[in-house]
Structures are given as C-alpha cells and as structure tokens.
Tab-separated table of C-alpha atoms and ligand atoms in Angstrom:
chain	number	residue	atom	x	y	z
V	262	UNK	CA	0.082	0.089	0.070
V	263	UNK	CA	1.315	3.587	-0.921
V	264	UNK	CA	1.390	6.155	1.743
V	265	UNK	CA	-1.940	7.935	2.301
V	266	UNK	CA	-1.865	11.410	0.660
V	267	UNK	CA	-4.761	13.646	2.017
V	268	UNK	CA	-5.983	16.197	-0.123
V	269	UNK	CA	-8.746	18.239	1.757
V	270	UNK	CA	-11.814	19.334	-0.367
V	271	UNK	CA	-13.004	22.815	0.379
V	272	UNK	CA	-15.850	23.222	-1.911
V	273	UNK	CA	-18.431	20.643	-3.753
V	274	UNK	CA	-20.538	21.212	-6.574
V	275	UNK	CA	-23.612	19.093	-6.364
V	276	UNK	CA	-24.418	17.792	-9.684
V	277	UNK	CA	-28.173	16.674	-8.887
V	278	UNK	CA	-31.349	17.921	-7.306
V	279	UNK	CA	-34.080	16.888	-4.960
V	280	UNK	CA	-33.588	14.847	-1.783
V	281	UNK	CA	-29.840	13.518	-2.708
V	282	UNK	CA	-28.726	17.082	-3.183
V	283	UNK	CA	-29.990	17.931	0.340
V	284	UNK	CA	-28.444	14.905	1.760
V	285	UNK	CA	-24.994	15.773	0.347
V	286	UNK	CA	-25.359	19.502	1.521
V	287	UNK	CA	-25.991	18.246	4.909
V	288	UNK	CA	-23.007	16.122	5.209
V	289	UNK	CA	-20.709	18.727	3.704
V	290	UNK	CA	-22.025	21.326	5.970
V	291	UNK	CA	-21.118	18.657	9.276
V	292	UNK	CA	-17.586	18.630	7.332
V	293	UNK	CA	-16.912	22.283	7.009
V	294	UNK	CA	-17.035	21.598	3.314
V	295	UNK	CA	-18.409	24.683	1.061
V	296	UNK	CA	-21.589	23.668	-1.495
V	297	UNK	CA	-22.506	24.915	-4.681
V	298	UNK	CA	-26.022	23.720	-6.114
V	299	UNK	CA	-26.848	23.778	-9.666
V	300	UNK	CA	-30.477	23.929	-11.178
V	301	UNK	CA	-32.886	24.117	-13.921
V	302	UNK	CA	-35.230	26.631	-14.112
V	303	UNK	CA	-37.912	24.234	-12.994
V	304	UNK	CA	-36.057	23.989	-9.465
V	305	UNK	CA	-35.844	27.474	-8.771
V	306	UNK	CA	-37.691	27.550	-5.692
V	307	UNK	CA	-36.098	23.805	-4.609
V	308	UNK	CA	-34.711	23.536	-1.233
V	309	UNK	CA	-31.007	22.383	-2.552
V	310	UNK	CA	-31.218	25.779	-4.145
V	311	UNK	CA	-31.541	27.765	-0.749
V	312	UNK	CA	-29.671	25.445	1.406
V	313	UNK	CA	-26.369	25.368	-0.672
V	314	UNK	CA	-23.683	28.079	-0.053
V	315	UNK	CA	-24.405	29.090	-3.929
V	316	UNK	CA	-26.597	28.183	-6.478
V	317	UNK	CA	-26.182	28.393	-10.315
V	318	UNK	CA	-28.729	28.116	-12.866
V	319	UNK	CA	-27.836	25.654	-15.656
V	320	UNK	CA	-30.388	25.813	-18.055
V	321	UNK	CA	-34.056	24.977	-18.861
V	322	UNK	CA	-36.404	21.986	-17.385
V	323	UNK	CA	-35.254	19.093	-19.742
V	324	UNK	CA	-32.497	17.090	-18.071
V	325	UNK	CA	-30.542	17.165	-21.187
V	326	UNK	CA	-30.197	20.841	-21.213
V	327	UNK	CA	-29.532	21.048	-17.379
V	328	UNK	CA	-28.636	18.358	-15.123
V	329	UNK	CA	-27.216	16.295	-17.878
V	330	UNK	CA	-25.270	18.926	-19.476
V	331	UNK	CA	-21.555	18.387	-18.685
V	332	UNK	CA	-20.437	21.503	-20.517
V	333	UNK	CA	-22.709	23.710	-18.249
V	334	UNK	CA	-21.774	21.876	-14.869
V	335	UNK	CA	-18.279	21.909	-15.688
V	336	UNK	CA	-18.526	25.706	-16.600
V	337	UNK	CA	-20.140	25.950	-13.199
V	338	UNK	CA	-17.376	24.382	-11.406
V	339	UNK	CA	-14.785	26.354	-12.893
V	340	UNK	CA	-16.365	29.894	-12.345
V	341	UNK	CA	-17.394	28.602	-8.695
V	342	UNK	CA	-13.878	27.339	-7.816
V	343	UNK	CA	-15.157	24.244	-6.874
V	344	UNK	CA	-12.562	21.463	-6.251
V	345	UNK	CA	-14.700	18.391	-6.334
V	346	UNK	CA	-18.214	17.316	-8.006
V	347	UNK	CA	-20.352	14.727	-6.198
V	348	UNK	CA	-23.073	13.594	-8.875
V	349	UNK	CA	-25.475	11.934	-6.321
V	350	UNK	CA	-27.421	9.181	-8.015
V	351	UNK	CA	-29.169	9.282	-11.701
V	352	UNK	CA	-28.207	12.019	-14.055
V	353	UNK	CA	-24.097	11.946	-14.510
V	354	UNK	CA	-23.419	9.520	-11.641
V	355	UNK	CA	-22.454	6.306	-13.696
V	356	UNK	CA	-21.024	8.507	-16.935
V	357	UNK	CA	-17.392	7.686	-17.384
V	358	UNK	CA	-16.888	10.186	-19.859
V	359	UNK	CA	-18.254	12.852	-17.298
V	360	UNK	CA	-15.630	11.359	-14.887
V	361	UNK	CA	-13.053	11.754	-17.150
V	362	UNK	CA	-13.660	15.330	-18.022
V	363	UNK	CA	-13.707	16.006	-14.221
V	364	UNK	CA	-10.187	14.444	-14.189
V	365	UNK	CA	-9.021	16.680	-17.344
V	366	UNK	CA	-10.304	19.901	-15.688
V	367	UNK	CA	-8.438	18.865	-12.321
V	368	UNK	CA	-11.989	18.551	-10.523
V	369	UNK	CA	-12.208	15.302	-8.230
V	370	UNK	CA	-15.342	13.325	-9.221
V	371	UNK	CA	-16.549	11.917	-6.170
V	372	UNK	CA	-16.857	8.365	-7.214
V	373	UNK	CA	-15.017	5.490	-8.983
V	374	UNK	CA	-12.613	5.990	-12.011
V	375	UNK	CA	-13.626	6.420	-15.506
V	376	UNK	CA	-12.154	2.692	-16.130
V	377	UNK	CA	-14.138	1.263	-13.124
V	378	UNK	CA	-17.367	2.833	-14.217
V	379	UNK	CA	-16.887	1.424	-17.866
V	380	UNK	CA	-15.773	-1.945	-16.516
V	381	UNK	CA	-19.377	-2.280	-14.656
V	382	UNK	CA	-21.303	-0.459	-17.077
V	383	UNK	CA	-20.804	-3.127	-19.988
V	384	UNK	CA	-22.596	-6.327	-18.417
V	385	UNK	CA	-20.669	-8.800	-20.325
V	386	UNK	CA	-17.196	-7.118	-19.094
V	387	UNK	CA	-18.605	-7.122	-15.614
V	388	UNK	CA	-19.682	-10.685	-15.697
V	389	UNK	CA	-16.480	-11.756	-16.902
V	390	UNK	CA	-14.426	-10.098	-14.351
V	391	UNK	CA	-16.569	-11.350	-11.485
V	392	UNK	CA	-16.309	-14.913	-13.010
V	393	UNK	CA	-12.183	-14.494	-12.870
V	394	UNK	CA	-12.609	-13.092	-9.476
V	395	UNK	CA	-14.310	-16.143	-8.075
V	396	UNK	CA	-17.458	-14.400	-7.512
V	397	UNK	CA	-20.578	-16.903	-8.396
V	398	UNK	CA	-22.365	-15.979	-11.844
V	399	UNK	CA	-25.436	-17.177	-13.528
V	400	UNK	CA	-24.638	-20.018	-16.052
V	401	UNK	CA	-25.213	-18.400	-19.449
V	402	UNK	CA	-23.408	-17.718	-22.881
V	403	UNK	CA	-19.710	-16.932	-23.055
V	404	UNK	CA	-19.964	-13.265	-23.768
V	405	UNK	CA	-21.939	-11.932	-26.797
V	406	UNK	CA	-24.833	-13.982	-28.670
V	407	UNK	CA	-24.198	-13.497	-32.236
V	408	UNK	CA	-26.207	-16.329	-33.892
V	409	UNK	CA	-29.924	-17.360	-33.176
V	410	UNK	CA	-29.141	-20.824	-33.664
V	411	UNK	CA	-25.988	-20.782	-31.209
V	412	UNK	CA	-28.838	-19.400	-28.702
V	413	UNK	CA	-31.113	-22.293	-29.001
V	414	UNK	CA	-28.520	-24.929	-28.685
V	415	UNK	CA	-27.414	-23.368	-25.344
V	416	UNK	CA	-30.834	-22.728	-24.331
V	417	UNK	CA	-31.505	-26.330	-24.920
V	418	UNK	CA	-28.477	-27.732	-23.034
V	419	UNK	CA	-29.258	-25.489	-20.091
V	420	UNK	CA	-32.988	-25.891	-20.070
V	421	UNK	CA	-35.839	-23.388	-20.549
V	422	UNK	CA	-36.430	-20.646	-19.220
V	423	UNK	CA	-33.775	-18.375	-20.218
V	424	UNK	CA	-33.342	-14.708	-20.140
V	425	UNK	CA	-32.042	-12.619	-22.621
V	426	UNK	CA	-30.066	-9.548	-21.646
V	427	UNK	CA	-28.544	-6.279	-22.980
V	428	UNK	CA	-24.617	-5.794	-22.344
V	429	UNK	CA	-25.282	-2.157	-22.325
V	430	UNK	CA	-28.565	-2.572	-20.085
V	431	UNK	CA	-29.163	-2.891	-16.346
V	432	UNK	CA	-32.356	-2.102	-14.510
V	433	UNK	CA	-34.790	-4.206	-17.018
V	434	UNK	CA	-34.137	-2.607	-20.457
V	435	UNK	CA	-33.597	-4.850	-23.175
V	436	UNK	CA	-34.402	-7.819	-21.154
V	437	UNK	CA	-36.759	-10.905	-22.535
V	438	UNK	CA	-37.651	-13.931	-20.637
V	439	UNK	CA	-37.743	-17.049	-23.322
V	440	UNK	CA	-39.596	-19.912	-22.218
V	441	UNK	CA	-39.562	-22.026	-24.979
V	442	UNK	CA	-37.291	-22.293	-28.205
V	443	UNK	CA	-40.230	-21.225	-30.570
V	444	UNK	CA	-40.212	-17.654	-28.879
V	445	UNK	CA	-36.260	-17.444	-29.242
V	446	UNK	CA	-35.728	-15.747	-32.487
V	447	UNK	CA	-38.659	-13.196	-31.979
V	448	UNK	CA	-37.246	-12.446	-28.520
V	449	UNK	CA	-33.884	-11.981	-29.540
V	450	UNK	CA	-35.033	-9.739	-32.542
V	451	UNK	CA	-36.898	-7.226	-30.466
V	452	UNK	CA	-34.735	-7.109	-27.441
V	453	UNK	CA	-31.856	-6.353	-29.653
V	454	UNK	CA	-33.965	-3.460	-31.638
V	455	UNK	CA	-34.716	-2.099	-28.054
V	456	UNK	CA	-31.325	-2.310	-26.618
V	457	UNK	CA	-29.893	-0.660	-29.965
V	458	UNK	CA	-32.685	2.030	-29.686
V	459	UNK	CA	-32.137	2.838	-25.827
V	460	UNK	CA	-28.322	2.460	-25.611
V	461	UNK	CA	-26.698	2.735	-28.904
V	462	UNK	CA	-25.544	-0.906	-28.392
V	463	UNK	CA	-27.412	-3.930	-29.079
V	464	UNK	CA	-25.149	-6.403	-27.812
V	465	UNK	CA	-26.945	-9.386	-26.085
V	466	UNK	CA	-26.362	-12.157	-23.819
V	467	UNK	CA	-28.160	-14.959	-22.599
V	468	UNK	CA	-28.582	-16.724	-19.007
V	469	UNK	CA	-30.349	-19.451	-17.195
V	470	UNK	CA	-33.512	-17.572	-15.938
V	471	UNK	CA	-33.514	-17.767	-11.865
V	472	UNK	CA	-37.220	-17.928	-11.248
V	473	UNK	CA	-38.688	-15.966	-8.128
V	474	UNK	CA	-35.507	-14.743	-7.129
V	475	UNK	CA	-34.868	-12.224	-4.132
V	476	UNK	CA	-32.974	-9.031	-5.046
V	477	UNK	CA	-30.367	-8.672	-2.233
V	478	UNK	CA	-27.470	-6.260	-2.507
V	479	UNK	CA	-24.149	-5.693	-0.644
V	480	UNK	CA	-22.864	-2.137	0.218
V	481	UNK	CA	-19.337	-1.591	-0.116
V	482	UNK	CA	-16.521	0.648	0.291
V	483	UNK	CA	-13.125	0.830	-1.387
V	484	UNK	CA	-10.241	3.157	-0.896
V	485	UNK	CA	-7.269	5.014	-3.291
V	486	UNK	CA	-5.166	2.070	-1.959
V	487	UNK	CA	-6.889	-0.852	-2.916
V	488	UNK	CA	-8.612	-1.950	0.149
V	489	UNK	CA	-12.335	-2.732	0.396
V	490	UNK	CA	-14.891	-3.583	2.870
V	491	UNK	CA	-18.569	-4.544	3.005
V	492	UNK	CA	-21.440	-2.753	4.987
V	493	UNK	CA	-23.935	-5.686	4.745
V	494	UNK	CA	-26.860	-6.389	2.623
V	495	UNK	CA	-30.105	-4.626	1.697
V	496	UNK	CA	-33.289	-6.525	0.600
V	497	UNK	CA	-34.711	-4.740	-2.726
V	498	UNK	CA	-37.015	-7.445	-3.601
V	499	UNK	CA	-40.158	-5.357	-3.112
V	500	UNK	CA	-39.970	-3.768	-6.655
V	501	UNK	CA	-42.569	-2.965	-9.395
V	502	UNK	CA	-41.483	-2.894	-12.958
V	503	UNK	CA	-37.670	-2.532	-12.160
V	504	UNK	CA	-38.551	0.508	-9.670
V	505	UNK	CA	-37.840	-0.176	-6.164
V	506	UNK	CA	-40.405	0.312	-3.837
V	507	UNK	CA	-39.102	-0.461	-0.514
V	508	UNK	CA	-35.743	-1.604	0.966
V	509	UNK	CA	-34.703	-2.947	4.105
V	510	UNK	CA	-31.885	-4.349	5.994
V	511	UNK	CA	-31.037	-7.131	7.391
V	512	UNK	CA	-32.957	-8.932	4.723
V	513	UNK	CA	-35.509	-11.404	6.364
V	514	UNK	CA	-34.072	-14.015	4.458
V	515	UNK	CA	-30.444	-13.632	4.924
V	516	UNK	CA	-28.573	-15.802	7.710
V	517	UNK	CA	-25.066	-14.660	9.170
V	518	UNK	CA	-23.563	-17.464	7.546
V	519	UNK	CA	-24.963	-16.209	3.999
V	520	UNK	CA	-24.251	-12.544	4.827
V	521	UNK	CA	-20.543	-13.465	5.513
V	522	UNK	CA	-20.414	-15.273	2.057
V	523	UNK	CA	-21.752	-12.708	0.273
V	524	UNK	CA	-19.883	-9.972	1.782
V	525	UNK	CA	-16.820	-11.907	0.883
V	526	UNK	CA	-17.837	-12.423	-2.730
V	527	UNK	CA	-18.743	-8.458	-2.736
V	528	UNK	CA	-15.405	-7.694	-1.365
V	529	UNK	CA	-13.818	-9.978	-4.121
V	530	UNK	CA	-15.617	-8.104	-6.850
V	531	UNK	CA	-14.044	-4.823	-5.414
V	532	UNK	CA	-10.578	-6.120	-5.208
V	533	UNK	CA	-10.724	-7.448	-8.790
V	534	UNK	CA	-10.880	-3.644	-10.100
V	535	UNK	CA	-9.011	-1.696	-7.104
V	536	UNK	CA	-12.649	-0.442	-6.474
V	537	UNK	CA	-12.538	3.292	-5.135
V	538	UNK	CA	-15.626	4.850	-3.789
V	539	UNK	CA	-18.871	3.147	-2.191
V	540	UNK	CA	-20.861	0.939	-4.208
V	541	UNK	CA	-23.047	-1.696	-4.547
V	542	UNK	CA	-22.728	-5.317	-5.606
V	543	UNK	CA	-26.097	-6.680	-6.658
V	544	UNK	CA	-27.011	-10.259	-6.556
V	545	UNK	CA	-29.843	-12.642	-7.226
V	546	UNK	CA	-30.500	-15.267	-4.570
V	547	UNK	CA	-32.674	-18.384	-5.278
V	548	UNK	CA	-34.984	-20.192	-3.003
V	549	UNK	CA	-31.938	-22.306	-1.987
V	550	UNK	CA	-29.943	-19.617	-0.851
V	551	UNK	CA	-27.760	-19.831	-3.917
V	552	UNK	CA	-26.471	-16.255	-4.741
V	553	UNK	CA	-25.378	-14.823	-7.991
V	554	UNK	CA	-23.567	-11.726	-9.392
V	555	UNK	CA	-26.067	-9.370	-11.230
V	556	UNK	CA	-24.629	-6.152	-11.735
V	557	UNK	CA	-22.480	-3.216	-9.556
V	558	UNK	CA	-23.639	-0.170	-8.927
V	559	UNK	CA	-20.809	2.424	-9.083
V	560	UNK	CA	-22.641	5.374	-7.271
V	561	UNK	CA	-24.529	6.032	-3.942
V	562	UNK	CA	-28.108	4.685	-4.227
V	563	UNK	CA	-31.400	5.919	-3.321
V	564	UNK	CA	-31.447	3.373	-0.474
V	565	UNK	CA	-28.151	3.805	1.082
V	566	UNK	CA	-30.051	5.413	4.285
V	567	UNK	CA	-31.183	1.771	5.469
V	568	UNK	CA	-27.679	0.640	5.647
V	569	UNK	CA	-26.907	4.061	7.484
V	570	UNK	CA	-29.284	3.330	9.954
V	571	UNK	CA	-28.565	-0.423	10.805
V	572	UNK	CA	-24.919	0.187	10.934
V	573	UNK	CA	-24.865	3.973	12.164
V	574	UNK	CA	-22.510	5.118	9.610
V	575	UNK	CA	-22.786	8.229	7.192
V	576	UNK	CA	-22.229	6.971	3.750
V	577	UNK	CA	-21.864	10.505	1.981
V	578	UNK	CA	-19.125	11.328	4.627
V	579	UNK	CA	-17.280	8.205	3.590
V	580	UNK	CA	-17.537	8.949	-0.048
V	581	UNK	CA	-15.843	12.309	0.668
V	582	UNK	CA	-13.391	10.842	2.682
V	583	UNK	CA	-12.315	8.281	0.012
V	584	UNK	CA	-12.330	11.126	-2.440
V	585	UNK	CA	-9.835	13.067	-0.356
V	586	UNK	CA	-7.315	10.202	0.065
V	587	UNK	CA	-8.168	8.741	3.400
V	588	UNK	CA	-7.654	5.142	3.962
V	589	UNK	CA	-10.613	3.027	5.106
V	590	UNK	CA	-10.161	0.870	8.220
V	591	UNK	CA	-10.718	-2.186	6.390
V	592	UNK	CA	-13.102	-3.974	8.921
V	593	UNK	CA	-16.787	-5.049	7.811
V	594	UNK	CA	-19.836	-3.722	9.322
V	595	UNK	CA	-22.938	-6.027	10.473
V	596	UNK	CA	-26.405	-4.706	11.371
V	597	UNK	CA	-27.292	-3.867	14.941
V	598	UNK	CA	-30.750	-2.632	14.082
V	599	UNK	CA	-33.478	-3.391	11.542
V	600	UNK	CA	-34.185	-0.361	9.180
V	601	UNK	CA	-37.296	-0.361	6.533
V	602	UNK	CA	-37.443	2.251	3.740
V	603	UNK	CA	-40.707	3.333	2.026
V	604	UNK	CA	-40.319	5.531	-1.017
V	605	UNK	CA	-42.948	7.841	-1.261
V	606	UNK	CA	-43.772	8.685	-4.799
V	607	UNK	CA	-45.893	11.408	-6.202
V	608	UNK	CA	-48.122	8.820	-8.231
V	609	UNK	CA	-51.242	7.575	-7.835
V	610	UNK	CA	-51.097	3.784	-6.967
V	611	UNK	CA	-54.743	3.154	-7.517
V	612	UNK	CA	-54.337	4.194	-11.061
V	613	UNK	CA	-51.163	2.006	-12.375
V	614	UNK	CA	-48.875	4.290	-10.560
V	615	UNK	CA	-49.307	7.211	-12.785
V	616	UNK	CA	-47.184	10.238	-12.267
V	617	UNK	CA	-48.976	13.184	-10.006
V	618	UNK	CA	-47.243	16.186	-10.096
V	619	UNK	CA	-48.496	19.497	-9.006
V	620	UNK	CA	-48.808	21.515	-5.966
V	621	UNK	CA	-48.312	20.448	-2.303
V	622	UNK	CA	-51.420	22.193	-0.509
V	623	UNK	CA	-50.967	20.582	3.098
V	624	UNK	CA	-47.781	18.991	4.307
V	625	UNK	CA	-47.352	17.437	7.730
V	626	UNK	CA	-44.287	15.353	8.204
V	627	UNK	CA	-43.773	12.487	10.598
V	628	UNK	CA	-41.233	12.524	13.397
V	629	UNK	CA	-40.188	10.851	16.619
V	630	UNK	CA	-38.374	8.085	17.731
V	631	UNK	CA	-36.849	5.863	14.972
V	632	UNK	CA	-38.183	8.019	11.964
V	633	UNK	CA	-36.180	9.408	9.666
V	634	UNK	CA	-37.510	11.622	6.676
V	635	UNK	CA	-35.212	12.251	3.666
V	636	UNK	CA	-37.065	14.903	1.692
V	637	UNK	CA	-37.128	18.121	-0.313
V	638	UNK	CA	-40.702	19.047	-0.174
V	639	UNK	CA	-42.359	21.628	1.654
V	640	UNK	CA	-45.709	23.362	2.205
V	641	UNK	CA	-46.667	25.112	-1.133
V	642	UNK	CA	-43.761	23.236	-3.173
V	643	UNK	CA	-44.627	22.793	-6.771
V	644	UNK	CA	-43.565	19.211	-7.827
V	645	UNK	CA	-42.175	19.523	-11.392
V	646	UNK	CA	-43.075	17.053	-13.950
V	647	UNK	CA	-40.044	16.862	-15.534
V	648	UNK	CA	-38.083	14.155	-12.978
V	649	UNK	CA	-38.264	11.338	-11.174
V	650	UNK	CA	-41.629	11.208	-9.100
V	651	UNK	CA	-39.759	10.317	-5.719
V	652	UNK	CA	-40.728	13.156	-3.140
V	653	UNK	CA	-39.626	11.559	0.122
V	654	UNK	CA	-38.296	8.545	1.760
V	655	UNK	CA	-39.222	7.463	5.099
V	656	UNK	CA	-37.023	5.011	7.190
V	657	UNK	CA	-38.044	3.692	10.040
V	658	UNK	CA	-35.509	1.835	12.687
V	659	UNK	CA	-35.916	-0.389	15.717
V	660	UNK	CA	-34.324	-3.230	17.301
V	661	UNK	CA	-36.429	-6.045	15.530
V	662	UNK	CA	-38.069	-5.846	12.159
V	663	UNK	CA	-41.633	-6.054	13.194
V	664	UNK	CA	-41.057	-3.159	15.754
V	665	UNK	CA	-39.636	-1.340	12.675
V	666	UNK	CA	-42.864	-2.250	10.834
V	667	UNK	CA	-44.952	-0.880	13.711
V	668	UNK	CA	-43.017	2.419	13.843
V	669	UNK	CA	-43.643	2.467	9.794
V	670	UNK	CA	-47.251	2.099	10.141
V	671	UNK	CA	-47.222	4.937	12.721
V	672	UNK	CA	-45.135	7.068	10.383
V	673	UNK	CA	-47.291	6.513	7.688
V	674	UNK	CA	-50.413	7.163	9.452
V	675	UNK	CA	-49.034	10.659	10.480
V	676	UNK	CA	-47.633	11.680	6.814
V	677	UNK	CA	-50.134	14.247	5.642
V	678	UNK	CA	-49.465	15.284	1.949
V	679	UNK	CA	-52.142	17.165	0.140
V	680	UNK	CA	-52.348	18.339	-3.308
V	681	UNK	CA	-50.741	15.549	-5.110
V	682	UNK	CA	-51.460	11.740	-4.983
V	683	UNK	CA	-48.846	9.680	-3.259
V	684	UNK	CA	-47.706	5.884	-2.596
V	685	UNK	CA	-48.569	6.416	0.955
V	686	UNK	CA	-51.846	4.030	0.817
V	687	UNK	CA	-49.903	1.530	-1.145
V	688	UNK	CA	-47.188	1.100	1.521
V	689	UNK	CA	-49.720	1.141	4.365
V	690	UNK	CA	-51.637	-2.004	2.849
V	691	UNK	CA	-48.046	-3.360	2.404
V	692	UNK	CA	-47.285	-3.130	5.894
V	693	UNK	CA	-50.312	-4.965	6.741
V	694	UNK	CA	-49.646	-7.548	4.450
V	695	UNK	CA	-49.227	-11.211	5.839
V	696	UNK	CA	-46.637	-12.480	3.529
V	697	UNK	CA	-44.834	-9.197	3.940
V	698	UNK	CA	-44.958	-9.175	7.594
V	699	UNK	CA	-43.640	-13.049	7.733
V	700	UNK	CA	-40.760	-11.865	5.261
V	701	UNK	CA	-42.280	-14.111	2.790
V	702	UNK	CA	-41.571	-12.349	-0.693
V	703	UNK	CA	-39.478	-12.268	-3.839
V	704	UNK	CA	-39.282	-9.922	-6.944
V	705	UNK	CA	-42.434	-11.374	-8.090
V	706	UNK	CA	-44.478	-10.413	-5.144
V	707	UNK	CA	-45.951	-6.825	-6.341
V	708	UNK	CA	-47.329	-8.594	-9.403
V	709	UNK	CA	-49.706	-10.599	-7.377
V	710	UNK	CA	-50.143	-8.101	-4.510
V	711	UNK	CA	-53.918	-7.516	-4.171
V	712	UNK	CA	-54.868	-4.297	-1.762
W	968	MV4	C1	-32.596	-12.120	-14.016
W	968	MV4	C2	-33.502	-12.513	-13.529
W	968	MV4	C3	-33.823	-13.837	-13.564
W	968	MV4	N1	-32.756	-14.684	-14.021
W	968	MV4	N2	-31.545	-12.820	-14.442
W	968	MV4	C4	-34.192	-7.383	-13.496
W	968	MV4	C5	-33.289	-6.165	-13.856
W	968	MV4	C6	-31.694	-6.536	-14.122
W	968	MV4	N3	-30.848	-5.892	-13.462
W	968	MV4	C7	-31.519	-8.104	-14.180
W	968	MV4	N4	-33.224	-8.629	-13.775
W	968	MV4	C8	-33.329	-9.740	-13.714
W	968	MV4	N5	-32.146	-10.504	-14.097
W	968	MV4	C9	-31.787	-13.922	-14.427
W	968	MV4	N6	-30.624	-14.807	-14.944
W	968	MV4	C10	-34.648	-11.749	-12.917
W	968	MV4	C11	-34.387	-10.342	-12.759
W	968	MV4	C12	-35.489	-9.637	-12.466
W	968	MV4	C13	-35.409	-8.864	-11.278
W	968	MV4	C14	-34.171	-8.584	-10.706
W	968	MV4	C15	-34.258	-8.058	-9.532
W	968	MV4	C16	-35.392	-7.279	-8.907
W	968	MV4	C17	-36.593	-7.434	-9.533
W	968	MV4	C18	-36.673	-8.115	-11.030
W	968	MV4	C19	-37.911	-8.177	-11.573
W	968	MV4	C20	-38.058	-9.007	-12.617
W	968	MV4	C21	-37.001	-9.627	-13.010
C-alpha cells in the first residue's frame, strides 16, 4: 500500500437535485465543506437551491439541457472554484465520460475512476471480471450472443426458461424471458432492437432464468489504496417494473452465514477492479440461498439510508473521505438494528402508479423515535413534471423487524400530503400484508399483491 496522501476538499459542486442534493449538502455542512448547487429553471424554488452556499442556474427544465449538461456543469465548477463534484444518483453518476472530463479539468469526481465505471457499465465485461475473481455468476452464454441457432443450442443444453439481456442494459431495459424454443428468434430480435434504440449498443447475452429470486445487494466501500470492505446487505425484492418501492436491512432471508459469504464475494468484486468509492454489488438469491452476481452499481443509491441506520454510519461522509484520499479501516460492518425504507412517490397507486405532479397544498411530516425523513418537499412546493416522481423517503429503525414495521405504520399514518396523489396508501397496505410481515416475498411479490 502506498503512503496515504490526503487532499482536503473545500468546496463541492452537487450535480443533482431533490432529496439527494439536500442529503449531500447536510454532510458537507457537518464536514465544514462549502457547497454549490446547480439547478434548472423548474427547480428555482427548490430547497437544494436555498440550502447550498451558492447556487447557479444551468438551463431549462429538460435534464439533457441542465442536469445532464456536462459543459454547463463543468463551467459552473470552474467559475465557482469547486474542487470536487458529487454526482448523487441518476443523471451523470455512472457516466465514465463525465468522470474523465472532471479529471481533465482537475476537479475530483466523487466516485470511482472512469475505467471502473466502464468496466461495470458493460454487463458482459462485468460478468467476465466477476467470474475470474471467483464471484458466482449465472450460467449462460460466453460473452456476446451472435447467432440465434447458437442461442437455441445453449438454451436447450441449460434448459428453459432463459433470459436475454443487453450488455449495455441494467435495470430491466432490453430484457426478455424466453420460455420455449419457438419464442427465441422473436425475443432476440425485439430485445436487440430495443437495446440498440435505448443504448446505441445492441449486444445481447443469455442466462439461465432464475425463477422468483430475491434481489439482495451488498453495500461496499473501497479506498484509493486498494483496500475494500462490505457494509452488509439490503433486501430490495419489493419492486414494480424494476422500480424499487421498499428496501430493508438486514434481509429477513439472509442468515449470518450467507451474509458473510456474500460479503466476501462483494469484496472480491471490489478487489478485482481495485474499486475506489462506495458502491453496491447486486445479487440474485434463489430459494436455496444460492447467490449470483447480477450487476455492480458504481454510485451512492437511493436506499443507502437503510444501511446508514443499521450500522450507524454516514455513507456520504465516507464517499467524501475516500475522495480526499483517506484510507478505510478495512473492517466489515454488520447490522445492529433493523431499518425499512418506503419510497414516497408523487404517483397514484390506484391508477397504475401514474405520475401525479402538482402543488403540495398541505404538509405534515412525521417524526419521533426511530423515524427519519429524507425529503426536499415543503408546504406550497410545486413538484415539477420533468424529473423522478420520488418526493420523500421514510426510513424507520428499531431493534427488530416487527418493531420497525410498527414504527413505519405509525409514521405513514402521520404523513399528510395534500394536493398530489402519493404511494403512502400502498405502503400502508403493504405493512399490513401477512406475507410481507412474515418476510415471505421475492421479486414477483408486487405482481400478485392485491390491496
Ligand atoms: C435475472 C432474473 C432472473 N434470472 N436474471 C432485472 C433487472 C436486471 N438487473 C436483471 N433482472 C433480472 N435478471 C436471471 N438470470 C430476474 C431479473 C428480474 C429482477 C431482478 C431483480 C429485481 C427485480 C426483478 C424483476 C424482474 C426480473
């Protein structure tokens, strides 16, 4: 290990909006670091604008002209004298080109290196890297699938169902489940087309389809000196159309033995690429508790808070310390509490979760013991229609899972948001569900959830 060289950061530009921008501002303030917010004209009245030390308008509402504009963000970093950029999640957080440009301008990108981002952005490369590192991967094609007949042959060997995935994909786009041979040709063609249109890359690969898996991910952190640790798991199985609705830690399905095994695999994943920053290694876990590498997210995630609560640890502070060149201790963290996060979206859960932007006319926010609210909304706030519909996260923490559920029921009942529809009633129904309460769920749960 080379000798640690610490470069303090004095001013951080936050290339994001909403609750995550606020979350980052809060930690910066505690660390005595100045903050610069950027905003679109749709976000003029946003709290991330008011709470930052400086704020600069970078363009009109569409993301591509504001929060995704590398030129405008770099120019803002330059004129404000920012020495680092925190990308949050979404937008430019996993954009290797942006991380490269930051480097060229001498602005520290708070996150992994461009090559680390790229190596996980291409799913076939990621999978090959993991396989070499001894991390279990899902059986499937060796690299790219070039020919339908080759695909049919492999699928016949592995047995149906199989799944076709886009190498540039992730989060469900360009994916097809194939149940029998006669569907193969059409599935491959349509998925390939979808991937080409969405990512400008139509490379596809095949895997054995794991039925009714759980989505369990391991939080990791690595420093600039090649040391990595894990911070235990989050269960993110409660999803709808690849959008997570609720996350928790620890997973009701994970034993201490499995946690340690998955933690080791996640650390091996980091070591394989000398990962710098905080990140998440996603696994699919089957009913026999076999786990398989799925993807690595090279950013802070929405659900990072549940980990923060169960291990009592500020992950944003850790990101900044790693970016400054501080070495990590290398010890792993295990949950001492139970935390559940419900995502509150401005959507109508009775109407196919249709977005419900508009003005918040009444707001009462829950509080009290064990309740954390991460949100950028306020009374009179106008939710713009241009961005993600998440308006708040409720994170409830207690000593046991059932107590965390009781706290969540109480907090959901206290939350009053008028003027827009929200997913709060959905979460209330979920908290009362027998299977949810029993920890008996997988990624198919929401498909059959009636309320
Ligand atoms: C799978 C799978 C079953 N078998 N791969 C969904 C998003 C993308 N990250 C990969 N996904 C899946 N990959 C194999 N071989 C099932 C899914 C999947 C899923 C995964 C996690 C959470 C929710 C999901 C919902 C549907 C499908």
